[in-house]
Coordinates of C-alpha atoms in Angstrom, one line a residue:
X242 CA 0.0 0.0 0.0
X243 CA 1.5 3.3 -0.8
X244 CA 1.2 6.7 0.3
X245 CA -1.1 8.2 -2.2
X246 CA -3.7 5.4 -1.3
X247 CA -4.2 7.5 2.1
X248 CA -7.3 10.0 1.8
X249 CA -5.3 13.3 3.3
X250 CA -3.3 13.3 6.0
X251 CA -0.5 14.8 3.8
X252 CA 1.2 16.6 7.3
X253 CA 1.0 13.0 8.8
X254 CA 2.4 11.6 5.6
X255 CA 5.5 14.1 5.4
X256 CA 6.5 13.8 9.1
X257 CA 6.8 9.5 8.8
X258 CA 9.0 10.6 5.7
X259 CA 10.7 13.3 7.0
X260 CA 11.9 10.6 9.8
X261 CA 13.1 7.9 7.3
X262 CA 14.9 10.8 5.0
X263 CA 16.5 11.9 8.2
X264 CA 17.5 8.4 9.9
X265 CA 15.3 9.0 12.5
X266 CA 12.7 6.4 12.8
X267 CA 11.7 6.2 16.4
X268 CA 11.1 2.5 17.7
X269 CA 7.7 3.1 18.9
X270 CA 5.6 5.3 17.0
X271 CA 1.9 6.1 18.8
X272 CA -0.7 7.1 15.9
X273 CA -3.6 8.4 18.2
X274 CA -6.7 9.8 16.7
X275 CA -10.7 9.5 15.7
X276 CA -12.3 6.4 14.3
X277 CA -12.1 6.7 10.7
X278 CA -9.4 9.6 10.6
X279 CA -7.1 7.0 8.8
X280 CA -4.6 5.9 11.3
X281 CA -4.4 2.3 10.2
X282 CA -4.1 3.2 6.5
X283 CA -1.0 5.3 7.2
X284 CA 0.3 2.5 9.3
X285 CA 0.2 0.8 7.0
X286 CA 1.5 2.6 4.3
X287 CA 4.1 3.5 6.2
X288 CA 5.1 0.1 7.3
X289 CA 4.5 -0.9 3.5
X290 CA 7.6 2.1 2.8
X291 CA 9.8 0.6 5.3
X292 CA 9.7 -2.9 3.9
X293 CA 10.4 -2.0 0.7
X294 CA 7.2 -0.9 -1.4
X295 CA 8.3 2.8 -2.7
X296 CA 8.8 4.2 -6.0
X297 CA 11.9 3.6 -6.8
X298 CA 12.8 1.4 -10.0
X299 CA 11.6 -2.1 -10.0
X300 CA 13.4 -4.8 -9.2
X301 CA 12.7 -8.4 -9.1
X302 CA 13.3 -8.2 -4.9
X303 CA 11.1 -5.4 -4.8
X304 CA 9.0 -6.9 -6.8
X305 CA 8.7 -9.5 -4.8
X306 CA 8.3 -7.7 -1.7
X307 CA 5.0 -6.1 -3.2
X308 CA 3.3 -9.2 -3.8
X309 CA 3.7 -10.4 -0.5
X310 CA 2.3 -6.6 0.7
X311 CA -0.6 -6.8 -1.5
X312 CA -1.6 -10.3 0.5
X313 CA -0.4 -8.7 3.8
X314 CA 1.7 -11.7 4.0
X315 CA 4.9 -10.2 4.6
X316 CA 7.4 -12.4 6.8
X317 CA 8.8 -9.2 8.4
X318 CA 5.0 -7.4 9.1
X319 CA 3.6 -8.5 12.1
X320 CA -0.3 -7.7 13.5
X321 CA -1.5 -7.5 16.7
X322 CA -5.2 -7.2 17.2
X323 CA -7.8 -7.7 19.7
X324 CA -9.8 -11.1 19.7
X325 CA -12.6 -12.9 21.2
X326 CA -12.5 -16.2 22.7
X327 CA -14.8 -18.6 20.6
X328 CA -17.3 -20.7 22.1
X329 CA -15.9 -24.1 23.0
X330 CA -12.0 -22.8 23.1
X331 CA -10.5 -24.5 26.3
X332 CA -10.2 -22.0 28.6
X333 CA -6.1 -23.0 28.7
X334 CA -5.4 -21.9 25.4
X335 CA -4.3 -18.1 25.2
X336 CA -5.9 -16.2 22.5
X337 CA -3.5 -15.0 19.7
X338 CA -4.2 -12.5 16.8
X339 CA -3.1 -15.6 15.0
X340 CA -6.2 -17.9 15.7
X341 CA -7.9 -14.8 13.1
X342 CA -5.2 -14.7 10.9
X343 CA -7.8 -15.6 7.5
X344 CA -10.3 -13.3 9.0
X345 CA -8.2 -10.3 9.3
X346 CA -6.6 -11.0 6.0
X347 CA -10.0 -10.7 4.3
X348 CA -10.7 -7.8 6.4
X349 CA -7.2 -5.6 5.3
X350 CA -8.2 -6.8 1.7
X351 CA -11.4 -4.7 1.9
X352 CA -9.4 -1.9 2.6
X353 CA -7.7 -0.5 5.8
X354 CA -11.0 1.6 6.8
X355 CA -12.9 -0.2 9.2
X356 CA -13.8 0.0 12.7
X357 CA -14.2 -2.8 15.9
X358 CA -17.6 -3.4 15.4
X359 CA -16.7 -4.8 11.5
X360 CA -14.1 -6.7 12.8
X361 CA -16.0 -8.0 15.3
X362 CA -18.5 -9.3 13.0
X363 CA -15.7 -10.9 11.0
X364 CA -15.0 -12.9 13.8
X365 CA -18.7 -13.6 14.6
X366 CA -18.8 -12.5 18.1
X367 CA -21.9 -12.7 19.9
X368 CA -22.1 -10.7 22.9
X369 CA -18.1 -10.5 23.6
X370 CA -15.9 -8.2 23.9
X371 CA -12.5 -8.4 22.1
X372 CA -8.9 -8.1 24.1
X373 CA -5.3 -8.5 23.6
X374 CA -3.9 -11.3 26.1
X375 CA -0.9 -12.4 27.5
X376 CA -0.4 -14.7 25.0
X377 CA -0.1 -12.3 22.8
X378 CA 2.9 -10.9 24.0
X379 CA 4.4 -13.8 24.4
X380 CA 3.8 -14.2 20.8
X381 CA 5.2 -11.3 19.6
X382 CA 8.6 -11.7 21.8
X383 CA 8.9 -15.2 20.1
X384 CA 8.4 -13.4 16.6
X385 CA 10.5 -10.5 16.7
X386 CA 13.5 -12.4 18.7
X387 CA 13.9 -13.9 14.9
X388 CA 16.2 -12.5 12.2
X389 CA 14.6 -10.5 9.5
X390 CA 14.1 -12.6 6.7
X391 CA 14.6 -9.7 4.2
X392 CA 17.4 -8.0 5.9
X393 CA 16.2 -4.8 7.0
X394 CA 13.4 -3.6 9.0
X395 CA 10.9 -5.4 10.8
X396 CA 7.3 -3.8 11.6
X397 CA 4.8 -4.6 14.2
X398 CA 2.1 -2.9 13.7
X399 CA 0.1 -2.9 17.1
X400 CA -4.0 -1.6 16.2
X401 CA -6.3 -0.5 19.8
X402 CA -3.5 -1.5 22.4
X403 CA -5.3 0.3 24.9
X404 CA -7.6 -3.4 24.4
X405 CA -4.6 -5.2 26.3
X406 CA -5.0 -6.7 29.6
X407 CA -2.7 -5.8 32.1
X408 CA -0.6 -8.8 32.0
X409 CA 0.5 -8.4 28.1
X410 CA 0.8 -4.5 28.9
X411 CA 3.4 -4.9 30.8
X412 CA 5.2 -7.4 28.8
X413 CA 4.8 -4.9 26.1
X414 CA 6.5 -2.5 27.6
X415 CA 9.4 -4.8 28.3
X416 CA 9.8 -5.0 24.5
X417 CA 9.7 -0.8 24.4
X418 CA 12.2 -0.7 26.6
X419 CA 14.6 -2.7 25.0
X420 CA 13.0 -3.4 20.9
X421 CA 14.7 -6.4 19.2
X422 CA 17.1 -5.2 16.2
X423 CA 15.6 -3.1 13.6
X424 CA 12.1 -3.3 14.7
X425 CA 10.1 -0.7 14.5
X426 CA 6.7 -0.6 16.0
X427 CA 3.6 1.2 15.3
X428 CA 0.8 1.5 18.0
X429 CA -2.8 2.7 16.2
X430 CA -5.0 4.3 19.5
X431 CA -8.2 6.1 19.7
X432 CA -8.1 6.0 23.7
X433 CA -4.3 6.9 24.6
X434 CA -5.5 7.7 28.0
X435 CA -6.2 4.2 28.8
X436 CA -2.5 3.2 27.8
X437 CA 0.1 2.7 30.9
X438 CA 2.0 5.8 30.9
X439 CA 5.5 4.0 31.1
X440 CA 3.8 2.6 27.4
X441 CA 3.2 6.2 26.7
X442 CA 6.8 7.6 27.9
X443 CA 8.6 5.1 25.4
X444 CA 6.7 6.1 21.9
X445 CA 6.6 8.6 19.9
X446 CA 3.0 10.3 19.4
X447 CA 1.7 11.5 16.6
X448 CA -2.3 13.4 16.2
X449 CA -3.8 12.0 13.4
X450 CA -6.4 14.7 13.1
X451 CA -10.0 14.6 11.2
X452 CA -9.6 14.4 7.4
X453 CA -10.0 17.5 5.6
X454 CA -13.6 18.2 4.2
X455 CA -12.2 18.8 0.7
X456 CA -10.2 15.5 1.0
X457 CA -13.3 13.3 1.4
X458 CA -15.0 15.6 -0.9
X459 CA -12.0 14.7 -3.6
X460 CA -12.0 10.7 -2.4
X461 CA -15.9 10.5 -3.3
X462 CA -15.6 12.3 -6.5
X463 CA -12.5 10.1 -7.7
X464 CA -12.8 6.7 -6.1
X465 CA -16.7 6.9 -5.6
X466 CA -17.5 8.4 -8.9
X467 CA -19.7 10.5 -6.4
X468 CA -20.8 13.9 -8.3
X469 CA -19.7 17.0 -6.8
X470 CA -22.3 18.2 -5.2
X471 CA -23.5 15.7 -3.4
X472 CA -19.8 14.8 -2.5
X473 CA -19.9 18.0 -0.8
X474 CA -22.9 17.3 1.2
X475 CA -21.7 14.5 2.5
X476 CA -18.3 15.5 3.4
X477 CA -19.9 18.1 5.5
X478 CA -21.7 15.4 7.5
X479 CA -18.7 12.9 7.8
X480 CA -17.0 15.5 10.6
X481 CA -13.7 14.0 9.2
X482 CA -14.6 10.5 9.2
X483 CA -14.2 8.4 5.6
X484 CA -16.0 5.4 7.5
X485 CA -19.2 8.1 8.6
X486 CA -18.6 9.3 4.8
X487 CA -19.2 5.8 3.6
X488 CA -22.2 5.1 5.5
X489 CA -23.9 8.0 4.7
X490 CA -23.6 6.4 1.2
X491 CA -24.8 3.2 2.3
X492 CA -28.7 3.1 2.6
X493 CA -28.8 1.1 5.2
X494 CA -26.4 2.2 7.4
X495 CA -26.4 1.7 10.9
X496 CA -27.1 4.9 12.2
X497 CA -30.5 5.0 10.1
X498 CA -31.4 2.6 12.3
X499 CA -29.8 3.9 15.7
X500 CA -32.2 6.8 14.5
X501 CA -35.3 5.3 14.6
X502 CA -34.4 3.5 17.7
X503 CA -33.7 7.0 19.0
X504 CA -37.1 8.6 18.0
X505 CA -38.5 6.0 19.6
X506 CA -37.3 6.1 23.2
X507 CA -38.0 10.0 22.9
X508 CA -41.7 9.4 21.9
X509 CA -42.5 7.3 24.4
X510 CA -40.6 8.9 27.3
X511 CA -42.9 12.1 26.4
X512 CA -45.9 9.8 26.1
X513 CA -44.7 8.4 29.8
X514 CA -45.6 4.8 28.1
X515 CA -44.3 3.0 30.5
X516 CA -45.0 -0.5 29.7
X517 CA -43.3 0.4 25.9
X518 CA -40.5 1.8 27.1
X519 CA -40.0 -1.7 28.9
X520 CA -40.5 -3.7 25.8
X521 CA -38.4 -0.8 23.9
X522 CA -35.4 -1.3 26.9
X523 CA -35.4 -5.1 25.8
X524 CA -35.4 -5.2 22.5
X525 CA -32.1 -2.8 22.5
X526 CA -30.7 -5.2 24.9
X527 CA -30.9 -8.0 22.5
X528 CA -28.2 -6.1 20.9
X529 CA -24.6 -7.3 21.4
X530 CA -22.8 -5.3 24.1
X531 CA -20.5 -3.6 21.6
X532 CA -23.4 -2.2 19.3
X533 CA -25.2 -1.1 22.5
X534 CA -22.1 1.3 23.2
X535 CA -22.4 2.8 19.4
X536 CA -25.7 3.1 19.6
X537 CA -25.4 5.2 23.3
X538 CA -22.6 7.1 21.5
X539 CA -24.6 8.1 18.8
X540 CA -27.5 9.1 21.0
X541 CA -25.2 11.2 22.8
X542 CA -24.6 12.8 19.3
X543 CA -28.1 13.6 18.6
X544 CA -28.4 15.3 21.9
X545 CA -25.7 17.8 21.1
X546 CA -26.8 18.0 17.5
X547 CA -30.4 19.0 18.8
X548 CA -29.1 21.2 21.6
X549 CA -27.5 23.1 19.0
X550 CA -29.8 23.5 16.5
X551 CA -31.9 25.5 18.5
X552 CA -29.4 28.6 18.4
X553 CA -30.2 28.2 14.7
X554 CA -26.3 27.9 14.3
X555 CA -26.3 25.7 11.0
X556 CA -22.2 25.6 10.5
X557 CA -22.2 24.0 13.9
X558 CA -24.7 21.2 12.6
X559 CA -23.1 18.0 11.6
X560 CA -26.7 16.1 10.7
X561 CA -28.2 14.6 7.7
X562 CA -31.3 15.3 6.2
X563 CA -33.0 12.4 8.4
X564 CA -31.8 13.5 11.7
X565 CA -32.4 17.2 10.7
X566 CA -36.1 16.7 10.0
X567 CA -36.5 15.0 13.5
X568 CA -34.9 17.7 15.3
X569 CA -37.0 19.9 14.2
X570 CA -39.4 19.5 15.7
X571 CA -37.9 18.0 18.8
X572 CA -35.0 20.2 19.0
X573 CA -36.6 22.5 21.5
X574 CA -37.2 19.4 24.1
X575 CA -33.0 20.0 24.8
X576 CA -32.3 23.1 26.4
X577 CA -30.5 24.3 29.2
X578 CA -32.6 22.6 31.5
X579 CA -31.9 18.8 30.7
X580 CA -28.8 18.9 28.3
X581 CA -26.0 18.2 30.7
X582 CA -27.8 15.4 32.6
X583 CA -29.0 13.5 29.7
X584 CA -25.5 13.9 28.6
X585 CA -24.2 12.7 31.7
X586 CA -27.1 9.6 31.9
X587 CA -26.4 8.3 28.0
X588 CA -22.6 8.3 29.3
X589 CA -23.3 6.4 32.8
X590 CA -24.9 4.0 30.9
X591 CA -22.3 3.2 28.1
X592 CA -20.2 3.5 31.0
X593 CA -22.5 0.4 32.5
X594 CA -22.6 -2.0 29.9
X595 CA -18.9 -1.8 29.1
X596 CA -18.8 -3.3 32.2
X597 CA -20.9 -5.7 31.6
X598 CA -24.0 -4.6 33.8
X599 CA -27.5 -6.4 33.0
X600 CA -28.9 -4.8 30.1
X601 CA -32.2 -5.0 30.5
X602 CA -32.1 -3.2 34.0
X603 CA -29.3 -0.3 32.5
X604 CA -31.6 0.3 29.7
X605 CA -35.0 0.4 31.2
X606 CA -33.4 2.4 33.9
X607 CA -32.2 4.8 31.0
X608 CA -35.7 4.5 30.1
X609 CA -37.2 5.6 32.7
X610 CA -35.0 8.6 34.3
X611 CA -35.9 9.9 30.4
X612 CA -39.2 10.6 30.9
X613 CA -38.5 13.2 33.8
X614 CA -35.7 14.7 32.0
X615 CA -37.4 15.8 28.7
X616 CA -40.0 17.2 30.3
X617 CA -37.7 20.2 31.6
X618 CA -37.7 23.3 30.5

């Protein structure tokens, strides 16, 4: 994967050069920003750079060393990822990135935007939550403790590490501390706070920031075949996400239907329905635990989205023509009264069932304490 493959993120893209032009790579490099900003697809790129894949004149050794980049096969590029734990594994075996090897294969060939929840799907998870173990640390020593079997760099390429357990954090850090010959590793983080801060100390961080409206605008016209207009529109509503740009193109998206869900615990918290609301609380907790967080996260959205739309502030608006037809007319329930401690309730609960709380009781609880709270004004 090469450079010009990234959508934006030419400041980014200079600075990883800049380091390899100067003889400067850093051991540990931290890439920390938004879902969708593109972190994983510079990783990548970057990592593609080190190994090899550049522009310079082809040879049959760099020739070869594309073809085993285009598979994401390369003996000297090494993932770490969070997985589940399968129904049925013995509860002896440690969980390695390796046991989804095929799945994340398939996954990179799609294209390096994607987010947890699609790679949780391509591993079929139920209700579980993915992790990095111990064992994968262990794995990662026993790989990089070998010779590279190209002769230069080797790249470990380390995506949501702040998923780690505490056990393979630490062992991580061992490897920061002192990093095996000519290995440089690449940590992709979109909670850096949630990182040990000895981890933190020993990398080098770089802020991926939102993509550039005009970028995504550019990237729907040329790879989308998007027309120009429309591109614009939905750049607007991406906020600097590709992924949020791509769904906006997809017409069944996801957050069409975290929408209707939403519209429907606001309609029946004004209508006080109690005995809906119930129903409404277990339906939603039906959902596995990991949509149930996106789903709070984008009703926290909405509630800024709304709160804003009543100081009739339209460059502040991030919404699309869905959302915006709701909120007008239910805008003016969020106001100074209620905003903070709905706010502050859609983030207990997320809060709640990433730690695995019962659902049923977190959401009808939700439920309920939203009646009383959009009825202030």
């Amino acid at each position: 994967m090469r450079f010009n493959e990234v959508i934006g993120q030419k400041e980014a893209q200079n600075r990883l050069l800049q380091m390899v032009g100067e003889q400067r790579i850093p051991h540990a490099i931290l890439l920390c920003g938004p879902s969708g900003c593109g972190k994983m697809a510079l990783a990548l790129a970057f990592a593609s750079y080190l190994l090899g894949e550049n522009d310079s004149e082809p040879t049959p050794q760099k020739r070869n060393v594309e073809a085993m980049l285009r598979n994401w096969e390369h003996p000297d590029l090494h993932f770490t990822y969070p997985v589940i734990r399968p129904t049925g594994t013995s509860s002896e075996h440690k969980m390695v990135s390796g046991d989804f090897a095929l799945e994340w294969r398939e996954m990179l060939m799609k294209g390096p935007y994607f987010t947890m929840d699609q790679w949780l799907d391509c591993m079929k998870a139920a209700n579980q939550q993915a992790q990095i173990g111990a064992g994968e640390s262990d794995e990662l020593m026993r790989k990089l403790s070998l010779k590279s079997s190209q002769g230069g760099f080797k790249v470990s390429i380390i995506w949501l590490p702040e998923r780690m357990n505490a056990e393979c954090a630490n062992k991580l850090l061992k490897l920061l501390e002192e990093p095996p010959h000519q290995t440089v590793f690449l940590l992709i983080c979109e909670a850096p706070e949630l990182l040990l801060d000895t981890i933190r100390s020993r990398t080098q961080r770089i802020d991926i920031h939102r993509i550039a409206e005009a970028d995504i605008e550019e990237a729907l016209v040329t790879r989308r075949g998007i027309d120009a207009e429309p591109a614009r529109c939905i750049a607007r509503v991406a906020n600097g996400s590709w992924l949020k740009a791509l769904e906006t193109l997809d017409a069944d998206n996801e957050n069409r239907r975290f929408l209707d869900i939403f519209i429907s615990l606001m309609r029946l918290s004004y209508q006080r329905n109690v005995h809906e609301l119930k129903t409404w609380s277990e339906t939603v907790a039906g959902f596995g635990r990991e949509k149930q967080r996106r789903m709070l996260s984008y009703f926290s959205r909405m509630i800024r989205e709304n709160f804003i739309y009543n100081f009739g502030l339209s460059d502040l608006n991030y919404m699309t023509a869905d959302e915006e037809n709701f909120s007008k007319r239910f805008a003016r329930f969020i106001n100074e009264a209620n905003v903070i401690e709905i706010s502050e309730l859609l983030m207990k609960t997320q809060r709640d069932i990433g730690q695995n709380a019962n659902a049923k009781i977190v959401l009808f609880d939700l439920a309920l304490k939203m009646i009383v709270l959009i009825m202030r004004k």
